[in-house]
Amino acid sequence: MSVEPNRGAAGGAGAAGTAASQGADVATGGLVQRLGGRLAFGGDYNPEQWDEAVWREDDALMARAGVNLVTVGVFSWALLEPEEGRYDFGRLDAHLDRLHAAGVAVDLATPTASPPPWFTLAHPDAMPVTADGVRLVHGSRDTYCLAAPAYREAAVRIATALAERYGDHPAVAMWHVHNEYATVCYCDHAAAAFRTWLRRRHGTLDKLNDAWGTAFWSQRYASWDEILPPRATQWHRNPALTLDYRRFWSDQALAGYREQREAIRAHSPGRPVVTNLMVPEYQVLDLWAFGREVDFVGIDHYPCGPGIEAAADIAFGGDRARSFGGGRPWLLIEQGTNTLYSGDRVLPKEPGDVLRHSVAHIAHGSEGALFFQWRQSKAGAEMWHSAMVPHAGPDSRIFREVTGTGAAVSRLAEVAGSRVRARAAVLHDSDAWWALDVQGTPSAELDYHGALRRAHRALWDAGVTADFAHPAAPGLDRYPLLVAPALHLLSETAAAAAREYVRGGGTLLVQHFSGVVDEHHQAWLGGYPAPALREALGIRVEEYRPLAQGEVLRLSDGSTGTAWSESVEPAGATPVTTYTHGMLAGRPALTRHSYGRGTAWYLSTRLDDTAYGDLMVRLTVEAGVPPELTPPLPGVEAVRRWSPDGTRAWLFLLNHTDGPLPVPQAPGGHELLTGRQVAPGELRLPARGAAVLRQEP
Ligand code: GLA
């Protein structure tokens, strides 16, 4: 079993990934080619839940809706392998042949996210154990331990059997390994694999003891066997151990993915292999590492919140998907037709949302729009989850909207292969996220994911399309503007890269409590942040001062800060705003430093929304990063995709408001969804609708 550490500095939009070296046939271009030049439209298809009469209706309805790609077999393990080593492919043979005859291509999944009951009984040691020591049993899904040899062997076995049988089936357009890697385990197999991983990472126990600071609380390890996963313990766990476990587990998932991918590639060369990633609050995987290993990035996305919140969330997810794939086109593998998650309930989408959300994903770089799932289940744990064909059947608003969306997606075929070009990026590093997610941080309001979203949202509100980038990725200087909202952990290399970025002419905003620990989760000494970053920022943070819940600090320009404050000493930087009262009165809250040919800003508190938005606009202006639409129109999102040679662009305009809107600042061009030519300044967006203007500059 491979536990090769795979994590590292490289990663960022524009970085070449493994897929690139596999050739265009396994990237999205190969998929689009197999779809006859069309973008993908369809969803998870689970015919095993239905009978022949329904399959016949499925064929007719898929044709009506313009479905050309379905994901098959995601949760079929119990049917495909009814007992260990005995396969029954009869039904799958028939479904693939039927779909192929109907002109529907297949994204064939390995069913390894849900081992069958016989597997649990035969291999109880392969069931996951929680941090509290509870061993889980079958009865749901995602119940397996990625470090258990029996599970890994069984997963590769079924993946190999599928690839041998269907590797050159004409219906198979791509492979879908597993489903949303997410389960974390703390069992003895995991402990053993963790120790092997740690030996590779740290080399010697002395180095591990130093890196983890085990002198504190008498934690010194005298033998590798003494080291345990971060299981339930009396009080705060060692943060460096917790961080290493996160890194280790992501590598375990990646190793499991790679094994299946290689088994498939051996029998199905030239067809893309991917897994469906979850991009929003998804901390289990280092998505930069996965982005380098998949043939293209595929994501599942279920917006949290209705209206404009859903729109911002789709942009956030799409920009992340594109960035994790090195800027290449990606694929939306799942979304809901009528599903918006909102706390303890699922809210319905409004009329028009299915189409606009689908077009929004495509605007951000997806080569199509797929859903979970084709037909709403009549039984089972997700029977109330929306689908393309709802319980009500095809005579329903949802199916009509799905059909309209299928037609719209088919009109966008010419954008295939084009790319979004972003000139601003938000720095994101899973290590920084995990490092801030340990016990014992100074404030519960230090929220990595929240800060990341907020920075992206402020750029999105300013009308600017943003990438995400790893702080140590090569080529950051192609972005005139970088925002580091929560780089809690910063290695010396990444800090030096940030300094050189500014020196070379970039504009960088760094926010509070960034760059305070190194890659081992040890504090940078002598004042925060890391020395190279201090030099670029022209400041030294002497003391952090978390604020009480609800406490508001007024700043010199009338704006306010909450959650956090810091005692910042300028060391070359100019204070832009200062704190007005308390111990920090007169000290800088926001600073600006000209360094080399660039500018570095430091924000030591959580600014109120308006002031934060204004700051982001100011930075985009100073950095010369214009909005896609000038001036931006409130409620209207604009994103451009460019042909690889830059001779054509498609301007996607999305009306996230409830009323029709004229867009006088829109250029002219051929509008793909209506097929009409639009004169400059004449575009009118329908309520909750979209337009896609072809531009040939
Ligand atoms: C995930 C899974 C699907 C389904 C949906 C429901 O994305 O991959 O199997 O459970 O969530 O939202």
XYZ file of C-alpha atoms and ligand atoms in Angstrom:
709
model
C 0.000 0.000 0.000
C 1.480 3.324 -1.021
C 1.688 6.029 1.593
C 4.046 8.206 -0.390
C 3.721 11.774 0.902
C 2.318 13.689 -2.025
C 1.860 17.086 -0.577
C 4.073 19.975 -1.356
C 4.442 23.499 -2.462
C 3.450 23.342 -6.093
C -0.112 24.103 -7.031
C -2.024 26.965 -8.464
C -4.018 27.903 -11.469
C -1.781 27.679 -14.474
C 0.463 24.966 -13.002
C 0.804 22.011 -15.319
C -0.883 18.917 -13.909
C -0.428 15.204 -14.474
C -3.326 15.216 -16.888
C -1.565 17.627 -19.167
C 1.182 15.081 -19.674
C -1.437 12.397 -20.402
C -2.540 14.293 -23.488
C -5.647 16.129 -24.600
C -7.687 12.959 -25.039
C -7.947 12.470 -21.282
C -8.652 16.115 -20.482
C -12.079 17.684 -20.921
C -11.279 18.105 -24.620
C -11.341 14.324 -25.020
C -14.655 14.133 -23.199
C -16.230 16.861 -25.323
C -14.983 15.070 -28.432
C -16.677 11.862 -27.303
C -19.852 13.882 -26.790
C -19.737 14.983 -30.418
C -18.406 18.447 -29.611
C -21.166 19.250 -27.144
C -20.922 20.281 -23.518
C -21.981 17.605 -21.041
C -25.539 17.548 -19.747
C -27.035 14.853 -17.543
C -26.561 13.391 -14.087
C -26.184 10.372 -11.821
C -28.242 7.564 -13.265
C -29.260 4.728 -10.954
C -31.422 2.391 -13.096
C -30.985 -0.422 -10.557
C -33.635 1.344 -8.472
C -36.235 0.944 -11.239
C -37.729 -1.559 -13.683
C -37.823 -1.992 -17.420
C -40.862 0.202 -18.051
C -39.094 3.073 -16.313
C -35.877 2.458 -18.284
C -37.855 2.806 -21.510
C -39.312 6.073 -20.266
C -35.818 7.184 -19.184
C -34.551 6.744 -22.730
C -37.350 8.907 -24.114
C -37.069 11.582 -21.416
C -33.289 11.804 -21.671
C -33.630 12.447 -25.379
C -36.237 15.115 -24.648
C -34.016 16.814 -22.072
C -30.878 16.698 -24.216
C -29.022 14.409 -21.814
C -25.734 13.200 -23.314
C -23.753 11.991 -20.271
C -24.846 9.993 -17.222
C -22.864 8.757 -14.244
C -23.575 5.076 -13.727
C -22.704 2.616 -10.989
C -21.699 4.940 -8.146
C -23.447 2.857 -5.502
C -23.797 -0.499 -7.271
C -21.169 -2.589 -5.491
C -23.632 -4.987 -3.822
C -25.212 -5.784 -7.195
C -21.983 -5.944 -9.176
C -20.178 -8.180 -6.685
C -22.921 -10.010 -4.749
C -20.314 -12.059 -2.893
C -16.585 -11.720 -2.561
C -14.943 -12.332 -5.950
C -18.173 -13.276 -7.787
C -19.279 -10.641 -10.285
C -22.627 -10.148 -11.941
C -22.317 -7.689 -14.790
C -25.475 -8.702 -16.664
C -27.526 -5.661 -15.679
C -24.697 -3.194 -16.202
C -23.965 -4.702 -19.641
C -27.581 -4.140 -20.620
C -27.710 -0.573 -19.281
C -24.496 0.490 -21.017
C -25.641 -1.049 -24.295
C -29.053 0.594 -23.977
C -27.573 3.997 -23.155
C -25.129 3.730 -26.031
C -27.930 2.846 -28.423
C -29.808 5.903 -27.169
C -26.796 8.150 -27.797
C -26.045 8.764 -24.128
C -22.417 8.484 -23.035
C -21.435 7.075 -19.661
C -19.275 8.357 -16.847
C -18.627 4.938 -15.355
C -18.097 4.984 -11.590
C -16.301 2.578 -9.321
C -18.689 1.806 -6.456
C -16.107 1.912 -3.692
C -17.759 4.570 -1.539
C -20.300 2.027 -0.353
C -19.001 -1.486 0.347
C -21.741 -4.148 0.515
C -22.839 -5.746 3.798
C -20.902 -8.967 3.046
C -17.732 -6.906 3.038
C -18.320 -5.616 6.582
C -18.985 -9.081 7.906
C -15.934 -10.564 6.185
C -13.635 -7.653 7.102
C -14.823 -5.957 10.270
C -11.341 -4.476 10.680
C -11.920 -2.444 7.484
C -14.800 -0.513 9.029
C -13.912 2.998 10.145
C -13.336 3.877 13.783
C -14.230 7.371 15.004
C -11.873 9.484 17.097
C -13.961 8.387 20.091
C -13.199 4.742 19.378
C -16.576 3.685 17.961
C -16.306 1.219 15.094
C -19.032 1.951 12.541
C -21.011 -0.709 10.683
C -22.772 -0.833 7.327
C -26.299 0.529 6.934
C -25.432 3.873 5.374
C -22.592 4.611 2.938
C -18.988 5.898 3.071
C -18.284 3.263 5.700
C -14.755 2.015 5.082
C -11.235 2.678 6.277
C -8.881 3.843 3.536
C -5.914 2.492 5.494
C -7.352 -1.029 5.852
C -5.591 -3.442 3.454
C -8.797 -5.460 2.910
C -10.686 -2.364 1.789
C -7.939 -1.115 -0.496
C -7.580 -4.567 -2.079
C -11.331 -4.937 -2.569
C -11.574 -1.450 -4.071
C -8.819 -2.112 -6.604
C -10.329 -5.525 -7.384
C -13.752 -4.153 -8.313
C -12.179 -1.202 -10.197
C -10.021 -3.644 -12.170
C -12.951 -5.931 -12.930
C -14.984 -2.977 -14.224
C -12.105 -1.638 -16.287
C -11.387 -5.070 -17.803
C -15.002 -5.464 -18.812
C -15.860 -1.923 -19.908
C -12.475 -0.347 -20.659
C -13.236 -0.107 -24.358
C -17.032 -0.082 -24.229
C -18.146 2.559 -26.725
C -20.534 4.127 -24.187
C -17.784 4.869 -21.671
C -16.606 8.447 -22.112
C -14.887 8.856 -18.740
C -14.266 7.145 -15.419
C -15.423 8.318 -12.025
C -13.397 6.814 -9.192
C -15.215 6.459 -5.873
C -17.538 9.205 -4.645
C -16.499 12.245 -2.624
C -13.577 10.889 -0.591
C -14.419 12.043 2.908
C -14.351 9.343 5.575
C -11.572 9.739 8.141
C -10.594 6.806 10.327
C -8.621 6.497 13.565
C -8.227 2.692 13.768
C -5.111 0.600 14.276
C -4.568 0.239 10.497
C -4.660 4.012 10.289
C -2.212 4.266 13.190
C 0.252 1.897 11.490
C 0.023 3.738 8.167
C 0.410 7.081 9.976
C 3.663 5.901 11.564
C 5.023 4.843 8.171
C 4.054 8.232 6.740
C 5.674 10.030 9.685
C 8.945 8.133 9.247
C 9.070 9.357 5.653
C 8.182 12.908 6.571
C 10.402 13.357 9.618
C 13.104 10.704 9.143
C 13.992 10.297 12.801
C 12.087 10.351 16.057
C 14.282 13.184 17.316
C 13.222 15.322 14.386
C 9.584 14.428 14.932
C 9.836 15.264 18.635
C 11.386 18.622 17.809
C 8.869 19.389 15.049
C 5.919 18.536 17.259
C 7.254 20.332 20.327
C 6.735 17.219 22.437
C 8.822 18.716 25.246
C 5.563 20.435 26.205
C 3.219 18.348 28.424
C 5.570 15.368 28.582
C 4.699 14.042 25.165
C 8.156 12.924 24.063
C 7.993 9.738 21.959
C 10.657 7.110 22.581
C 9.438 4.744 19.866
C 7.370 5.098 16.685
C 4.860 2.609 18.083
C 3.922 5.044 20.841
C 2.457 7.477 18.308
C -1.330 7.369 17.944
C -3.810 9.067 15.636
C -5.511 12.111 17.187
C -8.044 9.996 19.080
C -10.187 11.190 21.961
C -7.970 12.436 24.745
C -8.328 14.434 27.920
C -7.776 17.996 26.697
C -6.164 19.808 23.769
C -4.273 17.536 21.434
C -0.834 18.386 20.156
C -1.593 20.729 17.201
C 1.352 19.561 15.103
C 0.220 15.933 15.426
C -3.308 16.933 14.400
C -1.945 18.833 11.395
C 0.260 15.941 10.299
C -2.698 13.570 10.596
C -4.717 15.752 8.232
C -1.847 15.733 5.737
C -1.428 11.998 6.141
C -5.109 11.280 5.631
C -5.287 13.348 2.469
C -2.318 11.333 1.180
C -4.123 8.097 2.089
C -7.134 9.147 0.046
C -4.884 10.138 -2.816
C -3.066 6.808 -2.683
C -6.436 5.012 -2.784
C -7.475 7.141 -5.751
C -4.212 6.524 -7.604
C -4.460 2.743 -7.196
C -7.899 2.700 -8.777
C -6.851 5.165 -11.471
C -3.885 3.001 -12.483
C -6.049 -0.141 -12.549
C -8.464 1.651 -14.877
C -5.819 3.211 -17.107
C -4.302 -0.222 -17.692
C -7.507 -1.362 -19.414
C -9.029 1.886 -20.641
C -6.266 4.044 -22.056
C -7.223 7.404 -23.455
C -10.345 7.875 -21.348
C -10.244 10.436 -18.581
C -10.215 9.256 -14.977
C -11.471 11.649 -12.300
C -13.095 11.669 -8.888
C -15.839 14.033 -7.773
C -14.467 16.551 -5.299
C -16.410 18.735 -2.927
C -15.101 22.278 -3.088
C -16.785 24.350 -0.429
C -16.278 23.533 3.245
C -14.332 20.404 2.508
C -11.277 19.962 4.592
C -10.392 16.292 4.363
C -8.433 16.504 1.111
C -5.653 18.714 -0.121
C -7.417 19.681 -3.316
C -4.217 21.057 -4.883
C -2.736 17.566 -4.665
C -5.879 15.969 -6.101
C -5.956 18.563 -8.875
C -2.565 17.329 -10.034
C -3.646 13.684 -10.103
C -7.036 13.760 -11.793
C -7.306 13.953 -15.573
C -9.538 16.944 -15.020
C -11.221 18.372 -11.952
C -14.785 17.251 -11.351
C -16.812 18.793 -8.543
C -20.127 18.402 -6.783
C -21.739 21.641 -5.756
C -24.805 22.324 -3.667
C -25.172 26.020 -2.868
C -25.720 26.984 0.737
C -28.378 29.653 0.787
C -30.798 31.090 -1.754
C -30.637 34.059 -4.129
C -27.423 36.010 -4.325
C -25.815 33.742 -1.711
C -26.196 30.768 -4.054
C -24.751 32.811 -6.913
C -21.692 33.836 -4.883
C -21.279 30.261 -3.709
C -21.317 28.911 -7.270
C -18.656 31.442 -8.255
C -16.590 30.426 -5.220
C -16.878 26.721 -6.058
C -16.270 27.227 -9.770
C -13.232 29.433 -9.254
C -11.797 26.854 -6.880
C -12.458 23.978 -9.281
C -10.754 25.829 -12.099
C -7.779 26.752 -9.937
C -7.239 23.250 -8.554
C -7.083 22.050 -12.154
C -4.357 24.519 -13.084
C -6.770 26.833 -14.901
C -7.971 24.156 -17.301
C -11.663 23.523 -17.966
C -13.337 21.301 -15.395
C -16.700 19.567 -15.014
C -19.647 20.078 -12.694
C -20.494 16.442 -11.871
C -23.329 17.064 -9.416
C -25.715 19.850 -8.517
C -29.331 19.758 -7.353
C -32.208 20.740 -9.569
C -34.186 22.090 -6.667
C -31.774 21.894 -3.796
C -30.386 24.786 -1.781
C -28.990 23.885 1.608
C -29.898 26.316 4.331
C -29.116 25.257 7.878
C -31.518 22.557 8.951
C -33.585 22.483 5.737
C -33.405 22.230 2.008
C -34.901 25.228 0.251
C -36.333 25.039 -3.266
C -34.686 26.857 -6.145
C -36.695 29.656 -7.729
C -37.899 29.368 -11.329
C -34.945 30.078 -13.624
C -32.309 28.996 -11.114
C -31.618 25.605 -12.736
C -30.678 27.271 -16.002
C -28.830 30.255 -14.505
C -26.895 28.119 -12.022
C -25.898 25.724 -14.792
C -24.775 28.573 -17.042
C -22.915 30.119 -14.074
C -20.861 26.951 -13.601
C -20.078 26.941 -17.314
C -19.113 30.624 -17.098
C -16.511 29.748 -14.466
C -14.998 27.034 -16.646
C -17.158 23.909 -16.445
C -17.566 21.944 -19.660
C -21.167 21.123 -18.859
C -23.699 20.705 -16.090
C -24.604 17.392 -14.462
C -27.005 16.769 -11.599
C -27.567 14.389 -8.748
C -29.642 12.564 -9.874
C -31.607 11.733 -13.013
C -34.709 10.296 -11.348
C -35.799 11.055 -7.793
C -35.583 7.843 -5.736
C -38.824 6.479 -4.371
C -37.064 4.886 -1.422
C -33.843 5.175 0.492
C -32.017 7.798 2.482
C -32.095 10.431 -0.275
C -35.664 9.940 -1.481
C -36.396 13.619 -0.737
C -33.386 14.916 -2.611
C -34.330 16.718 -5.816
C -33.705 15.196 -9.237
C -34.094 15.935 -12.941
C -37.254 13.813 -13.068
C -39.041 14.465 -9.757
C -41.542 12.183 -8.011
C -44.253 14.111 -9.862
C -42.815 12.863 -13.163
C -42.073 14.733 -16.384
C -45.228 16.834 -16.153
C -43.589 19.164 -13.660
C -41.931 22.566 -13.434
C -38.637 20.921 -12.571
C -38.533 18.647 -15.603
C -39.592 21.512 -17.855
C -36.756 23.656 -16.465
C -34.354 20.749 -16.886
C -35.412 20.377 -20.509
C -34.980 24.098 -21.110
C -31.573 23.981 -19.466
C -30.523 21.029 -21.622
C -31.423 23.033 -24.716
C -29.523 26.068 -23.414
C -26.412 24.031 -22.617
C -26.470 22.550 -26.120
C -26.333 26.108 -27.534
C -23.115 26.784 -25.636
C -21.064 24.057 -27.349
C -18.690 26.534 -28.977
C -17.281 27.646 -25.600
C -15.764 24.179 -25.038
C -12.046 24.365 -24.407
C -12.061 28.098 -23.676
C -10.574 29.389 -20.445
C -11.292 31.986 -17.818
C -8.448 34.479 -17.316
C -8.279 35.871 -13.812
C -5.946 38.722 -12.827
C -6.510 38.494 -9.087
C -6.066 35.479 -6.844
C -6.904 34.504 -3.306
C -4.114 32.531 -1.656
C -5.275 29.199 -0.321
C -3.352 26.420 1.351
C -4.907 23.348 2.973
C -2.058 23.316 5.487
C -3.022 26.810 6.615
C -6.644 25.721 6.920
C -5.835 22.608 8.891
C -3.339 24.507 11.048
C -6.030 26.971 12.074
C -8.483 24.172 12.735
C -6.601 22.707 15.713
C -7.613 23.050 19.340
C -6.235 25.878 21.438
C -6.254 28.784 18.960
C -6.797 32.168 20.647
C -10.318 32.800 19.287
C -13.199 30.735 17.969
C -13.782 33.556 15.490
C -10.634 32.648 13.561
C -12.455 30.978 10.724
C -10.245 29.983 7.800
C -13.025 29.007 5.439
C -15.105 32.054 6.354
C -12.155 34.358 5.667
C -11.441 32.673 2.335
C -15.041 33.016 1.238
C -15.240 36.616 2.386
C -12.165 37.634 0.396
C -13.485 35.908 -2.722
C -16.912 37.427 -2.166
C -15.510 40.945 -1.878
C -13.709 40.517 -5.212
C -16.841 38.984 -6.727
C -18.933 41.912 -5.456
C -16.387 44.225 -7.094
C -17.077 42.444 -10.390
C -13.605 40.889 -10.541
C -13.059 37.237 -11.478
C -10.559 35.604 -9.134
C -8.476 32.459 -9.112
C -7.231 30.689 -6.040
C -3.507 30.062 -5.824
C -1.175 28.173 -3.531
C 1.201 30.579 -1.757
C 4.272 28.666 -2.931
C 3.075 28.023 -6.493
C 5.335 29.204 -9.291
C 4.215 32.108 -11.440
C 2.228 34.129 -8.910
C 3.469 37.267 -10.648
C 0.902 36.797 -13.406
C -1.640 38.132 -10.903
C -1.345 41.885 -10.331
C -3.341 41.376 -7.111
C -3.061 38.685 -4.424
C -5.158 38.468 -1.279
C -4.052 36.358 1.692
C -7.081 36.316 3.997
C -5.986 33.562 6.391
C -2.520 32.212 5.707
C -2.102 31.171 9.319
C 0.665 28.725 8.413
C 3.421 29.972 6.166
C 6.652 28.193 5.351
C 9.867 30.139 4.895
C 9.719 29.360 1.171
C 6.176 30.683 0.814
C 6.992 33.799 2.858
C 9.990 34.479 0.598
C 7.788 33.941 -2.479
C 5.335 36.539 -1.134
C 8.185 39.003 -0.544
C 9.547 38.494 -4.048
C 6.064 38.843 -5.491
C 5.735 42.293 -3.940
C 9.297 43.269 -4.763
C 8.605 42.415 -8.396
C 5.594 44.749 -8.588
C 2.618 42.850 -7.174
C -0.048 44.182 -4.843
C -0.555 41.942 -1.819
C -3.099 42.177 0.979
C -2.326 40.080 4.058
C -4.921 39.760 6.793
C -4.672 39.233 10.532
C -2.980 36.260 12.172
C -1.367 35.195 8.896
C 2.155 33.850 8.656
C 2.312 33.193 12.383
C 3.383 29.526 12.341
C 5.757 27.584 10.112
C 5.056 24.265 8.385
C 5.538 22.383 11.663
C 3.030 24.593 13.448
C 5.769 26.368 15.376
C 5.430 30.102 15.973
C 7.629 32.489 14.040
C 9.638 34.333 16.728
C 10.667 37.958 17.061
C 7.283 39.368 16.050
C 4.770 38.160 13.488
C 4.471 37.357 10.643
C 7.331 35.281 9.173
C 10.476 37.434 8.676
C 10.376 37.596 4.852
C 6.741 38.667 4.933
C 7.444 41.260 7.670
C 10.046 42.766 5.397
C 7.601 43.047 2.500
C 4.792 44.375 4.694
C 7.038 46.842 6.526
C 5.474 45.988 9.876
C 6.043 43.909 12.972
C 3.127 42.500 14.945
C 4.107 42.503 18.567
C 0.958 41.218 20.202
C -2.357 39.725 19.133
C -5.451 40.898 20.945
C -8.579 38.841 20.241
C -11.781 40.786 20.850
C -14.685 39.666 23.008
C -17.794 38.408 21.277
C -19.737 41.410 20.010
C -16.907 43.851 20.801
C -16.527 46.498 18.093
C -13.455 48.694 17.647
C -13.870 51.993 15.842
C -11.135 52.900 13.381
C -9.933 56.367 12.427
C -11.864 56.472 9.121
C -15.170 55.562 10.788
C -15.018 51.902 9.803
C -15.092 49.190 12.455
C -13.225 46.038 13.334
C -14.492 42.970 15.146
C -13.186 39.593 16.293
C -9.505 40.455 16.356
C -6.962 43.208 16.760
C -3.200 43.400 16.875
C -0.523 45.653 18.150
C 1.217 46.556 14.895
C 4.498 48.500 14.771
C 5.205 50.114 11.423
C 8.691 49.336 10.127
C 8.511 51.291 6.904
C 4.771 50.920 6.270
C 2.365 53.860 6.415
C -0.713 53.558 8.636
C -3.854 53.938 6.523
C -6.301 53.651 9.408
C -5.630 53.449 13.125
C -7.456 52.124 16.166
C -9.149 54.949 18.048
C -9.445 53.720 21.617
C -8.171 51.299 24.212
C -4.628 50.112 24.467
C -4.224 50.210 20.682
C -5.413 53.827 20.271
C -3.298 55.506 17.620
C -1.761 52.234 16.437
C -2.274 51.102 12.836
C -5.187 48.849 11.931
C -4.484 48.911 8.184
C -1.050 49.634 6.696
C 0.388 50.141 3.236
C 4.019 49.618 2.314
C 5.777 50.354 -0.946
C 8.358 47.649 -1.347
C 10.476 47.162 -4.441
C 8.130 47.792 -7.354
C 5.038 46.621 -5.504
C 2.794 47.372 -2.571
C 1.992 45.280 0.481
C -1.023 45.929 2.670
C -1.634 44.542 6.143
C -5.046 44.429 7.800
C -4.925 43.553 11.492
C -8.642 43.248 12.259
C -11.838 41.941 10.716
C -13.156 45.006 8.880
C -16.902 45.578 8.582
C -18.389 44.431 5.269
C -18.666 47.869 3.686
C -15.131 48.928 4.544
C -13.747 45.551 3.478
C -15.588 45.806 0.157
C -14.288 49.370 -0.331
C -10.750 48.237 0.436
C -10.998 45.453 -2.137
C -12.244 47.924 -4.768
C -9.358 50.258 -3.929
C -6.869 47.411 -4.292
C -8.272 46.302 -7.642
C -8.021 49.888 -8.916
C -4.457 50.338 -7.619
C -3.390 46.980 -9.021
C -5.014 47.688 -12.361
C -7.460 44.793 -12.229
C -10.685 46.019 -13.830
C -14.107 44.454 -13.319
C -15.415 42.316 -16.203
C -18.200 44.843 -16.736
C -17.455 48.546 -16.291
C -19.081 49.836 -14.213
C -20.283 46.671 -12.463
C -24.053 46.334 -12.322
C -25.425 45.310 -8.903
C -27.020 41.853 -9.089
C -25.402 41.061 -12.449
C -22.415 38.746 -12.596
C -20.061 38.942 -15.558
C -17.399 36.360 -16.418
C -15.432 35.898 -19.634
C -14.075 32.740 -21.198
C -11.384 33.092 -23.847
C -10.481 30.806 -26.724
C -6.976 29.369 -26.219
C -5.539 31.660 -28.931
C -7.258 34.724 -27.483
C -9.080 35.577 -30.703
C -12.566 35.027 -29.305
C -14.203 35.622 -25.983
C -17.596 34.789 -24.547
C -19.027 37.206 -22.021
C -21.400 35.437 -19.645
C -23.891 37.768 -17.980
C -26.036 36.398 -15.176
C -28.957 38.315 -13.755
C -29.254 37.272 -10.117
C -32.173 39.628 -9.463
C -35.913 38.987 -9.688
C -36.558 41.572 -12.415
C -35.449 42.054 -16.017
C -32.415 44.326 -16.357
C -31.031 46.392 -19.211
C -27.222 46.214 -19.376
C -26.217 49.427 -21.154
C -22.510 48.771 -20.595
C -22.672 45.375 -22.353
C -20.821 45.115 -25.643
C -22.521 43.863 -28.761
C -22.200 40.373 -30.152
C -23.957 37.175 -31.044
C -25.987 35.984 -28.053
C -25.759 32.217 -27.878
C -28.838 31.389 -25.772
C -31.292 33.261 -28.018
C -29.274 32.983 -31.225
C -29.720 36.734 -31.839
C -27.268 39.472 -32.689
C -27.232 42.157 -29.982
C -26.067 45.733 -30.638
C -23.696 47.410 -28.127
C -25.630 48.696 -25.114
C -28.841 46.930 -26.180
C -28.659 43.785 -24.080
C -31.572 43.159 -21.735
C -31.321 40.274 -19.302
C -34.478 38.383 -18.375
C -35.337 38.134 -14.657
C -33.110 35.427 -13.084
C -31.827 34.770 -16.595
C -28.556 34.736 -18.462
C -26.953 35.784 -21.721
C -23.734 34.676 -23.392
C -22.250 37.149 -25.878
C -19.680 35.960 -28.379
C -17.047 38.611 -28.941
C -14.461 38.612 -31.674
C -12.159 41.451 -30.722
C -23.333 14.117 -2.817
C -23.250 12.684 -3.294
C -24.505 12.174 -3.912
C -25.705 12.662 -3.133
C -25.683 14.149 -3.075
C -26.873 14.718 -2.380
O -22.898 15.038 -3.704
O -22.184 12.451 -4.165
O -24.450 10.775 -3.911
O -25.656 12.140 -1.859
O -24.546 14.554 -2.354
O -26.752 16.101 -2.212
